[in-house]
PDB file of C-alpha atoms in Angstrom:
ATOM      1  CA  MET X 422      -8.879  -8.629 -35.696  1.00  0.00           C
ATOM      2  CA  ARG X 423      -6.256  -6.681 -33.779  1.00  0.00           C
ATOM      3  CA  ILE X 424      -5.713  -8.782 -30.458  1.00  0.00           C
ATOM      4  CA  ALA X 425      -4.180  -7.794 -27.187  1.00  0.00           C
ATOM      5  CA  LEU X 426      -2.422 -11.387 -25.987  1.00  0.00           C
ATOM      6  CA  THR X 427      -1.168 -10.772 -22.317  1.00  0.00           C
ATOM      7  CA  GLY X 428       1.385 -13.797 -21.569  1.00  0.00           C
ATOM      8  CA  SER X 429       2.812 -13.810 -24.983  1.00  0.00           C
ATOM      9  CA  SER X 430       6.327 -14.607 -24.071  1.00  0.00           C
ATOM     10  CA  GLY X 431       4.825 -17.983 -22.152  1.00  0.00           C
ATOM     11  CA  LYS X 432       4.859 -21.712 -23.489  1.00  0.00           C
ATOM     12  CA  LEU X 433       1.363 -21.419 -24.868  1.00  0.00           C
ATOM     13  CA  GLY X 434       1.766 -17.671 -25.553  1.00  0.00           C
ATOM     14  CA  THR X 435       4.380 -17.870 -28.403  1.00  0.00           C
ATOM     15  CA  VAL X 436       2.653 -20.478 -30.081  1.00  0.00           C
ATOM     16  CA  VAL X 437      -0.774 -18.747 -29.889  1.00  0.00           C
ATOM     17  CA  ALA X 438       0.750 -15.800 -31.122  1.00  0.00           C
ATOM     18  CA  ARG X 439       2.408 -17.399 -34.226  1.00  0.00           C
ATOM     19  CA  GLU X 440      -0.699 -19.329 -34.935  1.00  0.00           C
ATOM     20  CA  LEU X 441      -2.854 -16.012 -34.699  1.00  0.00           C
ATOM     21  CA  ARG X 442      -0.565 -14.096 -36.946  1.00  0.00           C
ATOM     22  CA  ALA X 443      -0.319 -16.911 -39.525  1.00  0.00           C
ATOM     23  CA  SER X 444      -4.216 -16.909 -39.774  1.00  0.00           C
ATOM     24  CA  GLY X 445      -3.755 -13.185 -40.724  1.00  0.00           C
ATOM     25  CA  HIS X 446      -4.910 -11.590 -37.164  1.00  0.00           C
ATOM     26  CA  GLU X 447      -2.584  -8.496 -35.863  1.00  0.00           C
ATOM     27  CA  VAL X 448      -1.162  -9.535 -32.361  1.00  0.00           C
ATOM     28  CA  ILE X 449       0.575  -7.093 -30.135  1.00  0.00           C
ATOM     29  CA  GLY X 450       1.791  -9.238 -26.956  1.00  0.00           C
ATOM     30  CA  LEU X 451       1.697  -7.887 -23.267  1.00  0.00           C
ATOM     31  CA  ASP X 452       3.839  -9.485 -20.873  1.00  0.00           C
ATOM     32  CA  VAL X 453       6.589  -8.593 -18.029  1.00  0.00           C
ATOM     33  CA  ILE X 454       9.113 -10.215 -20.225  1.00  0.00           C
ATOM     34  CA  GLY X 455       9.965 -10.340 -23.652  1.00  0.00           C
ATOM     35  CA  THR X 456      12.260  -8.733 -26.492  1.00  0.00           C
ATOM     36  CA  ARG X 457      11.643  -5.432 -27.424  1.00  0.00           C
ATOM     37  CA  SER X 458       9.830  -5.003 -30.769  1.00  0.00           C
ATOM     38  CA  ALA X 459       6.937  -3.289 -32.758  1.00  0.00           C
ATOM     39  CA  ASP X 460       4.198  -6.134 -31.621  1.00  0.00           C
ATOM     40  CA  PHE X 461       5.392  -6.334 -28.184  1.00  0.00           C
ATOM     41  CA  VAL X 462       4.879  -3.975 -24.882  1.00  0.00           C
ATOM     42  CA  GLN X 463       6.355  -5.154 -21.765  1.00  0.00           C
ATOM     43  CA  VAL X 464       3.532  -4.477 -19.277  1.00  0.00           C
ATOM     44  CA  ASP X 465       3.190  -5.589 -15.326  1.00  0.00           C
ATOM     45  CA  LEU X 466      -0.514  -6.829 -15.575  1.00  0.00           C
ATOM     46  CA  THR X 467      -0.734  -6.019 -11.830  1.00  0.00           C
ATOM     47  CA  ASP X 468      -0.157  -2.546 -12.330  1.00  0.00           C
ATOM     48  CA  TYR X 469      -4.003  -1.173 -13.562  1.00  0.00           C
ATOM     49  CA  GLY X 470      -2.519   1.958 -15.057  1.00  0.00           C
ATOM     50  CA  GLN X 471      -0.122   0.199 -17.457  1.00  0.00           C
ATOM     51  CA  VAL X 472      -2.616  -2.203 -18.411  1.00  0.00           C
ATOM     52  CA  VAL X 473      -5.068   0.618 -19.292  1.00  0.00           C
ATOM     53  CA  ASP X 474      -2.189   2.385 -21.023  1.00  0.00           C
ATOM     54  CA  ALA X 475      -1.110  -0.838 -23.022  1.00  0.00           C
ATOM     55  CA  LEU X 476      -4.492  -1.486 -24.038  1.00  0.00           C
ATOM     56  CA  THR X 477      -5.161   2.021 -25.228  1.00  0.00           C
ATOM     57  CA  ALA X 478      -2.192   2.638 -27.119  1.00  0.00           C
ATOM     58  CA  VAL X 479       1.532   3.008 -26.963  1.00  0.00           C
ATOM     59  CA  ASN X 480       3.423   5.259 -28.636  1.00  0.00           C
ATOM     60  CA  ASP X 481       0.713   5.768 -30.822  1.00  0.00           C
ATOM     61  CA  THR X 482       1.465   1.894 -32.328  1.00  0.00           C
ATOM     62  CA  HIS X 483      -2.363   1.084 -32.462  1.00  0.00           C
ATOM     63  CA  ASP X 484      -5.390   2.535 -31.568  1.00  0.00           C
ATOM     64  CA  GLY X 485      -7.061   0.251 -29.592  1.00  0.00           C
ATOM     65  CA  PHE X 486      -8.192  -3.715 -29.602  1.00  0.00           C
ATOM     66  CA  ASP X 487     -10.845  -5.580 -31.348  1.00  0.00           C
ATOM     67  CA  ALA X 488     -10.394  -8.842 -28.883  1.00  0.00           C
ATOM     68  CA  LEU X 489      -8.515  -9.694 -25.787  1.00  0.00           C
ATOM     69  CA  VAL X 490      -6.951 -13.036 -24.975  1.00  0.00           C
ATOM     70  CA  HIS X 491      -5.477 -13.338 -21.820  1.00  0.00           C
ATOM     71  CA  LEU X 492      -2.942 -16.034 -20.885  1.00  0.00           C
ATOM     72  CA  GLY X 493      -0.456 -13.929 -18.358  1.00  0.00           C
ATOM     73  CA  ALA X 494       0.037 -15.479 -15.219  1.00  0.00           C
ATOM     74  CA  ILE X 495       2.119 -17.666 -13.207  1.00  0.00           C
ATOM     75  CA  PRO X 496       1.375 -20.765 -14.989  1.00  0.00           C
ATOM     76  CA  ALA X 497       0.758 -23.503 -12.354  1.00  0.00           C
ATOM     77  CA  PRO X 498       0.641 -24.260  -8.343  1.00  0.00           C
ATOM     78  CA  GLY X 499       4.164 -24.506  -6.754  1.00  0.00           C
ATOM     79  CA  ILE X 500       6.414 -22.005  -8.822  1.00  0.00           C
ATOM     80  CA  ARG X 501       6.016 -19.584  -6.303  1.00  0.00           C
ATOM     81  CA  PRO X 502       4.411 -19.249  -2.587  1.00  0.00           C
ATOM     82  CA  ASP X 503       0.787 -19.770  -2.550  1.00  0.00           C
ATOM     83  CA  VAL X 504       0.080 -15.838  -1.126  1.00  0.00           C
ATOM     84  CA  ALA X 505       2.817 -14.696  -4.479  1.00  0.00           C
ATOM     85  CA  THR X 506       0.513 -16.756  -6.607  1.00  0.00           C
ATOM     86  CA  PHE X 507      -2.966 -14.858  -5.458  1.00  0.00           C
ATOM     87  CA  HIS X 508      -1.493 -11.788  -5.161  1.00  0.00           C
ATOM     88  CA  ASN X 509      -0.024 -12.100  -8.844  1.00  0.00           C
ATOM     89  CA  ASN X 510      -3.058 -13.864 -10.724  1.00  0.00           C
ATOM     90  CA  MET X 511      -6.181 -12.628  -9.082  1.00  0.00           C
ATOM     91  CA  PRO X 512      -5.179  -8.793  -9.385  1.00  0.00           C
ATOM     92  CA  ALA X 513      -3.462  -9.069 -13.153  1.00  0.00           C
ATOM     93  CA  THR X 514      -7.122 -11.081 -14.277  1.00  0.00           C
ATOM     94  CA  PHE X 515      -9.289  -8.386 -12.600  1.00  0.00           C
ATOM     95  CA  ASN X 516      -7.071  -5.569 -14.189  1.00  0.00           C
ATOM     96  CA  VAL X 517      -7.177  -7.019 -17.458  1.00  0.00           C
ATOM     97  CA  PHE X 518     -10.720  -7.836 -17.558  1.00  0.00           C
ATOM     98  CA  TRP X 519     -11.775  -4.434 -16.027  1.00  0.00           C
ATOM     99  CA  ALA X 520      -9.544  -2.247 -18.498  1.00  0.00           C
ATOM    100  CA  ALA X 521     -10.655  -4.517 -21.203  1.00  0.00           C
ATOM    101  CA  ILE X 522     -14.334  -4.085 -20.538  1.00  0.00           C
ATOM    102  CA  ARG X 523     -13.860  -0.064 -19.499  1.00  0.00           C
ATOM    103  CA  LEU X 524     -12.150   0.254 -23.102  1.00  0.00           C
ATOM    104  CA  GLY X 525     -14.761  -1.258 -24.853  1.00  0.00           C
ATOM    105  CA  ILE X 526     -13.383  -4.305 -25.968  1.00  0.00           C
ATOM    106  CA  ARG X 527     -16.449  -6.901 -26.117  1.00  0.00           C
ATOM    107  CA  LYS X 528     -14.447 -10.269 -26.986  1.00  0.00           C
ATOM    108  CA  ILE X 529     -12.228 -11.588 -24.286  1.00  0.00           C
ATOM    109  CA  VAL X 530     -10.740 -15.193 -24.347  1.00  0.00           C
ATOM    110  CA  TYR X 531      -8.644 -16.398 -21.168  1.00  0.00           C
ATOM    111  CA  ALA X 532      -6.981 -19.212 -19.831  1.00  0.00           C
ATOM    112  CA  SER X 533      -8.803 -21.088 -17.094  1.00  0.00           C
ATOM    113  CA  SER X 534      -7.609 -24.586 -15.800  1.00  0.00           C
ATOM    114  CA  GLU X 535      -8.215 -28.158 -15.893  1.00  0.00           C
ATOM    115  CA  THR X 536      -6.868 -27.955 -11.953  1.00  0.00           C
ATOM    116  CA  VAL X 537     -10.574 -26.195 -11.386  1.00  0.00           C
ATOM    117  CA  LEU X 538     -11.840 -29.976 -11.782  1.00  0.00           C
ATOM    118  CA  GLY X 539     -10.137 -31.314  -8.696  1.00  0.00           C
ATOM    119  CA  LEU X 540      -6.419 -32.065  -9.726  1.00  0.00           C
ATOM    120  CA  PRO X 541      -4.279 -33.585  -8.571  1.00  0.00           C
ATOM    121  CA  PHE X 542      -7.310 -36.012  -7.741  1.00  0.00           C
ATOM    122  CA  ASP X 543      -6.135 -37.136  -4.556  1.00  0.00           C
ATOM    123  CA  VAL X 544     -10.033 -37.176  -3.783  1.00  0.00           C
ATOM    124  CA  PRO X 545     -11.061 -38.856  -6.930  1.00  0.00           C
ATOM    125  CA  PRO X 546     -13.500 -37.352  -9.377  1.00  0.00           C
ATOM    126  CA  PRO X 547     -17.213 -37.826  -9.383  1.00  0.00           C
ATOM    127  CA  TYR X 548     -17.503 -39.537 -12.913  1.00  0.00           C
ATOM    128  CA  ILE X 549     -15.003 -40.363 -15.979  1.00  0.00           C
ATOM    129  CA  PRO X 550     -14.352 -38.805 -18.326  1.00  0.00           C
ATOM    130  CA  VAL X 551     -14.801 -35.438 -16.200  1.00  0.00           C
ATOM    131  CA  ASP X 552     -16.538 -32.565 -17.859  1.00  0.00           C
ATOM    132  CA  GLU X 553     -17.842 -29.201 -17.145  1.00  0.00           C
ATOM    133  CA  GLU X 554     -20.918 -29.981 -15.504  1.00  0.00           C
ATOM    134  CA  TYR X 555     -20.028 -30.605 -11.859  1.00  0.00           C
ATOM    135  CA  PRO X 556     -18.849 -27.619  -9.162  1.00  0.00           C
ATOM    136  CA  ALA X 557     -15.499 -26.677  -9.467  1.00  0.00           C
ATOM    137  CA  ARG X 558     -13.098 -28.409  -6.777  1.00  0.00           C
ATOM    138  CA  PRO X 559     -10.272 -25.988  -6.404  1.00  0.00           C
ATOM    139  CA  GLU X 560      -7.516 -27.838  -4.672  1.00  0.00           C
ATOM    140  CA  SER X 561      -4.661 -25.457  -4.410  1.00  0.00           C
ATOM    141  CA  VAL X 562      -4.321 -21.515  -4.180  1.00  0.00           C
ATOM    142  CA  TYR X 563      -3.759 -21.323  -7.880  1.00  0.00           C
ATOM    143  CA  SER X 564      -6.517 -23.516  -8.601  1.00  0.00           C
ATOM    144  CA  LEU X 565      -8.950 -21.263  -6.162  1.00  0.00           C
ATOM    145  CA  VAL X 566      -7.835 -17.997  -8.267  1.00  0.00           C
ATOM    146  CA  LYS X 567      -8.986 -19.754 -11.723  1.00  0.00           C
ATOM    147  CA  HIS X 568     -12.232 -20.511  -9.694  1.00  0.00           C
ATOM    148  CA  LEU X 569     -12.695 -17.273  -8.895  1.00  0.00           C
ATOM    149  CA  GLU X 570     -11.919 -15.775 -12.282  1.00  0.00           C
ATOM    150  CA  GLU X 571     -14.684 -17.829 -13.783  1.00  0.00           C
ATOM    151  CA  THR X 572     -16.795 -16.600 -10.831  1.00  0.00           C
ATOM    152  CA  MET X 573     -15.998 -13.090 -11.546  1.00  0.00           C
ATOM    153  CA  ALA X 574     -16.354 -13.516 -15.570  1.00  0.00           C
ATOM    154  CA  ILE X 575     -19.914 -14.537 -14.908  1.00  0.00           C
ATOM    155  CA  GLU X 576     -20.822 -11.503 -12.895  1.00  0.00           C
ATOM    156  CA  LEU X 577     -19.324  -9.425 -15.564  1.00  0.00           C
ATOM    157  CA  VAL X 578     -20.980 -10.381 -18.250  1.00  0.00           C
ATOM    158  CA  ARG X 579     -24.087  -9.673 -16.446  1.00  0.00           C
ATOM    159  CA  TRP X 580     -23.229  -6.306 -15.689  1.00  0.00           C
ATOM    160  CA  HIS X 581     -22.489  -6.012 -19.388  1.00  0.00           C
ATOM    161  CA  PRO X 582     -24.474  -8.199 -21.523  1.00  0.00           C
ATOM    162  CA  ASP X 583     -23.012  -7.406 -24.595  1.00  0.00           C
ATOM    163  CA  VAL X 584     -19.460  -8.508 -23.569  1.00  0.00           C
ATOM    164  CA  SER X 585     -18.320 -12.301 -24.218  1.00  0.00           C
ATOM    165  CA  ILE X 586     -15.764 -14.091 -21.956  1.00  0.00           C
ATOM    166  CA  THR X 587     -14.682 -17.707 -22.787  1.00  0.00           C
ATOM    167  CA  ALA X 588     -12.965 -19.570 -19.927  1.00  0.00           C
ATOM    168  CA  LEU X 589     -10.691 -22.425 -21.496  1.00  0.00           C
ATOM    169  CA  ARG X 590      -9.588 -25.028 -18.928  1.00  0.00           C
ATOM    170  CA  PHE X 591      -6.393 -26.303 -20.625  1.00  0.00           C
ATOM    171  CA  SER X 592      -4.994 -29.312 -19.984  1.00  0.00           C
ATOM    172  CA  ASN X 593      -1.130 -29.781 -19.501  1.00  0.00           C
ATOM    173  CA  VAL X 594       0.418 -27.483 -22.518  1.00  0.00           C
ATOM    174  CA  MET X 595       2.733 -29.446 -24.402  1.00  0.00           C
ATOM    175  CA  VAL X 596       4.936 -28.592 -27.535  1.00  0.00           C
ATOM    176  CA  PRO X 597       6.592 -31.422 -29.643  1.00  0.00           C
ATOM    177  CA  GLU X 598       9.953 -31.577 -28.129  1.00  0.00           C
ATOM    178  CA  ASP X 599       8.157 -32.696 -24.663  1.00  0.00           C
ATOM    179  CA  TYR X 600       6.752 -35.857 -26.735  1.00  0.00           C
ATOM    180  CA  ALA X 601      10.069 -37.821 -26.370  1.00  0.00           C
ATOM    181  CA  GLU X 602       9.545 -38.598 -22.638  1.00  0.00           C
ATOM    182  CA  PHE X 603       5.732 -40.088 -23.146  1.00  0.00           C
ATOM    183  CA  PRO X 604       6.612 -43.454 -23.426  1.00  0.00           C
ATOM    184  CA  SER X 605       7.964 -43.686 -20.188  1.00  0.00           C
ATOM    185  CA  PHE X 606       4.627 -42.706 -18.391  1.00  0.00           C
ATOM    186  CA  ASP X 607       3.595 -46.328 -19.204  1.00  0.00           C
ATOM    187  CA  ALA X 608       5.870 -47.758 -16.224  1.00  0.00           C
ATOM    188  CA  ASP X 609       3.800 -46.042 -13.537  1.00  0.00           C
ATOM    189  CA  ALA X 610       0.008 -45.412 -14.331  1.00  0.00           C
ATOM    190  CA  ARG X 611      -0.012 -43.410 -10.690  1.00  0.00           C
ATOM    191  CA  ALA X 612       2.735 -40.791 -12.207  1.00  0.00           C
ATOM    192  CA  ARG X 613       0.270 -39.034 -14.574  1.00  0.00           C
ATOM    193  CA  LYS X 614      -2.708 -39.514 -12.578  1.00  0.00           C
ATOM    194  CA  TRP X 615      -3.198 -36.286 -11.546  1.00  0.00           C
ATOM    195  CA  ASN X 616      -4.942 -34.930 -14.599  1.00  0.00           C
ATOM    196  CA  LEU X 617      -6.560 -38.277 -15.796  1.00  0.00           C
ATOM    197  CA  TRP X 618      -3.439 -38.566 -17.820  1.00  0.00           C
ATOM    198  CA  GLY X 619      -4.529 -35.691 -20.235  1.00  0.00           C
ATOM    199  CA  TYR X 620      -2.316 -32.982 -22.184  1.00  0.00           C
ATOM    200  CA  ILE X 621      -3.409 -30.128 -24.848  1.00  0.00           C
ATOM    201  CA  ASP X 622      -0.469 -29.669 -27.406  1.00  0.00           C
ATOM    202  CA  ALA X 623      -0.143 -25.724 -27.939  1.00  0.00           C
ATOM    203  CA  ARG X 624      -1.055 -25.996 -31.159  1.00  0.00           C
ATOM    204  CA  ASP X 625      -4.232 -26.745 -30.772  1.00  0.00           C
ATOM    205  CA  GLY X 626      -4.722 -24.461 -27.788  1.00  0.00           C
ATOM    206  CA  ALA X 627      -4.189 -21.911 -30.153  1.00  0.00           C
ATOM    207  CA  GLN X 628      -6.840 -23.332 -32.337  1.00  0.00           C
ATOM    208  CA  ALA X 629      -9.587 -23.374 -29.643  1.00  0.00           C
ATOM    209  CA  ILE X 630      -8.643 -19.619 -28.848  1.00  0.00           C
ATOM    210  CA  ALA X 631      -9.087 -18.800 -32.184  1.00  0.00           C
ATOM    211  CA  ARG X 632     -12.435 -20.757 -32.651  1.00  0.00           C
ATOM    212  CA  ALA X 633     -13.753 -18.784 -29.745  1.00  0.00           C
ATOM    213  CA  LEU X 634     -12.427 -15.598 -30.913  1.00  0.00           C
ATOM    214  CA  GLU X 635     -14.567 -16.504 -34.190  1.00  0.00           C
ATOM    215  CA  VAL X 636     -17.898 -18.208 -32.340  1.00  0.00           C
ATOM    216  CA  ALA X 637     -18.582 -17.681 -28.931  1.00  0.00           C
ATOM    217  CA  PRO X 638     -21.550 -15.197 -28.205  1.00  0.00           C
ATOM    218  CA  PRO X 639     -22.082 -12.561 -25.853  1.00  0.00           C
ATOM    219  CA  GLY X 640     -22.302 -14.408 -22.207  1.00  0.00           C
ATOM    220  CA  PHE X 641     -19.605 -16.590 -20.274  1.00  0.00           C
ATOM    221  CA  ALA X 642     -18.758 -20.154 -21.300  1.00  0.00           C
ATOM    222  CA  ARG X 643     -16.286 -22.606 -19.766  1.00  0.00           C
ATOM    223  CA  PHE X 644     -14.888 -25.389 -21.731  1.00  0.00           C
ATOM    224  CA  ILE X 645     -12.293 -28.110 -21.309  1.00  0.00           C
ATOM    225  CA  ILE X 646      -9.514 -28.156 -23.840  1.00  0.00           C
ATOM    226  CA  ALA X 647      -7.210 -31.446 -24.067  1.00  0.00           C
ATOM    227  CA  ALA X 648      -6.209 -33.658 -26.786  1.00  0.00           C
ATOM    228  CA  ALA X 649      -8.083 -36.126 -27.903  1.00  0.00           C
ATOM    229  CA  ASP X 650      -5.963 -39.046 -26.722  1.00  0.00           C
ATOM    230  CA  THR X 651      -4.316 -39.668 -23.377  1.00  0.00           C
ATOM    231  CA  VAL X 652      -0.535 -39.409 -22.671  1.00  0.00           C
ATOM    232  CA  MET X 653      -0.378 -43.372 -22.142  1.00  0.00           C
ATOM    233  CA  SER X 654       0.142 -46.175 -24.254  1.00  0.00           C
ATOM    234  CA  ARG X 655      -1.872 -48.114 -21.860  1.00  0.00           C
ATOM    235  CA  PRO X 656      -5.757 -48.444 -22.461  1.00  0.00           C
ATOM    236  CA  ASN X 657      -8.099 -46.373 -20.548  1.00  0.00           C
ATOM    237  CA  ALA X 658      -9.631 -49.403 -18.679  1.00  0.00           C
ATOM    238  CA  GLU X 659      -6.560 -50.782 -17.738  1.00  0.00           C
ATOM    239  CA  LEU X 660      -5.626 -47.269 -16.030  1.00  0.00           C
ATOM    240  CA  ILE X 661      -9.115 -46.594 -14.524  1.00  0.00           C
ATOM    241  CA  ALA X 662      -9.198 -50.241 -12.945  1.00  0.00           C
ATOM    242  CA  GLU X 663      -5.851 -49.629 -11.181  1.00  0.00           C
ATOM    243  CA  VAL X 664      -5.974 -46.127 -10.118  1.00  0.00           C
ATOM    244  CA  PHE X 665      -9.793 -45.147  -9.970  1.00  0.00           C
ATOM    245  CA  PRO X 666     -11.458 -48.711  -9.448  1.00  0.00           C
ATOM    246  CA  GLU X 667     -14.474 -47.109  -7.607  1.00  0.00           C
ATOM    247  CA  VAL X 668     -15.406 -44.155  -9.807  1.00  0.00           C
ATOM    248  CA  PRO X 669     -18.419 -44.681 -12.563  1.00  0.00           C
ATOM    249  CA  VAL X 670     -17.535 -44.541 -15.717  1.00  0.00           C
ATOM    250  CA  LYS X 671     -19.618 -43.374 -18.387  1.00  0.00           C
ATOM    251  CA  ALA X 672     -20.324 -45.058 -21.455  1.00  0.00           C
ATOM    252  CA  GLY X 673     -18.196 -45.075 -24.665  1.00  0.00           C
ATOM    253  CA  VAL X 674     -14.568 -44.376 -23.451  1.00  0.00           C
ATOM    254  CA  GLY X 675     -12.760 -45.495 -25.870  1.00  0.00           C
ATOM    255  CA  GLU X 676      -9.103 -47.385 -25.493  1.00  0.00           C
ATOM    256  CA  HIS X 677      -7.046 -43.714 -25.649  1.00  0.00           C
ATOM    257  CA  GLU X 678      -9.988 -41.463 -25.831  1.00  0.00           C
ATOM    258  CA  THR X 679      -8.905 -38.477 -23.495  1.00  0.00           C
ATOM    259  CA  LEU X 680     -10.665 -38.728 -20.039  1.00  0.00           C
ATOM    260  CA  LEU X 681     -10.941 -34.750 -19.992  1.00  0.00           C
ATOM    261  CA  SER X 682     -14.366 -34.720 -21.605  1.00  0.00           C
ATOM    262  CA  ILE X 683     -14.279 -32.150 -25.072  1.00  0.00           C
ATOM    263  CA  ASP X 684     -17.331 -32.723 -26.478  1.00  0.00           C
ATOM    264  CA  LYS X 685     -18.378 -29.210 -25.544  1.00  0.00           C
ATOM    265  CA  ALA X 686     -15.911 -27.688 -26.860  1.00  0.00           C
ATOM    266  CA  ARG X 687     -16.296 -29.765 -30.183  1.00  0.00           C
ATOM    267  CA  ARG X 688     -19.847 -29.021 -30.138  1.00  0.00           C
ATOM    268  CA  LEU X 689     -19.763 -25.179 -29.507  1.00  0.00           C
ATOM    269  CA  LEU X 690     -16.464 -24.036 -30.460  1.00  0.00           C
ATOM    270  CA  GLY X 691     -16.086 -26.422 -33.422  1.00  0.00           C
ATOM    271  CA  PHE X 692     -12.943 -27.351 -31.626  1.00  0.00           C
ATOM    272  CA  ASP X 693     -11.107 -30.411 -33.446  1.00  0.00           C
ATOM    273  CA  PRO X 694      -7.729 -31.405 -32.099  1.00  0.00           C
ATOM    274  CA  GLN X 695      -5.428 -32.158 -34.981  1.00  0.00           C
ATOM    275  CA  HIS X 696      -1.886 -33.185 -33.055  1.00  0.00           C
ATOM    276  CA  SER X 697      -1.003 -36.127 -31.109  1.00  0.00           C
ATOM    277  CA  TRP X 698       2.240 -37.196 -29.286  1.00  0.00           C
ATOM    278  CA  ARG X 699       1.642 -40.525 -30.954  1.00  0.00           C
ATOM    279  CA  ASP X 700       2.467 -39.183 -34.301  1.00  0.00           C
ATOM    280  CA  GLU X 701       5.639 -37.402 -32.860  1.00  0.00           C
ATOM    281  CA  VAL X 702       7.385 -40.321 -30.989  1.00  0.00           C
TER     282      VAL X 702
END
């Protein structure tokens, strides 16, 4: 496929571009920053005209796209003021979705976020492991935008039943260079409780995107995307008893198994995370 990739210069985007190209796809990166090349276009996603032009053709380098992967955003709360986060992320996603659909792109995969599950869990989750079955609980403006984006996607596919939009609720993205710090997390169970001790290796994030591009049918679906394990050496039973003693625990939670359930992604996308920090440290 020829794939437009927004946010191609980001932490996840650079790995996604590399992995998709290695799989044989043609990837053209779209981002507000990046190095000039034949497969990169500098685009301000908050400017609809620029988005339309970039998705149509730039200097006749291509004649449109088969799919869109949208990762471009201010990537977390607290980086910029709340209003700046909203005014960047919400218009950017609307522009990208709207332009793609208008231009006939029928396969869209994008980065939603684990934050819609209720992070930082100052209000405990309804149960553990968390999954996609309970209503969104945004606790920040960043997360509110992610919830609004999912709501927008639901309506867009209702209007356009032939369009596929897949929201991947990525956990905290990590690369191998990050893993040296992980053993220090054991000292304080509360230091990483904010996302139930979860993470996702960027290479497995790219795998989830590739699977969604390949198999997601028309319509909207949301999936939690996390590593198969936690960031902790301490067992889950000990962590939950210390930090979330009143939260119901579903049967079958393994000693170090992720508490951000990836069962749905495994079942419907064929997602199968291959990378663990335990293999790197």
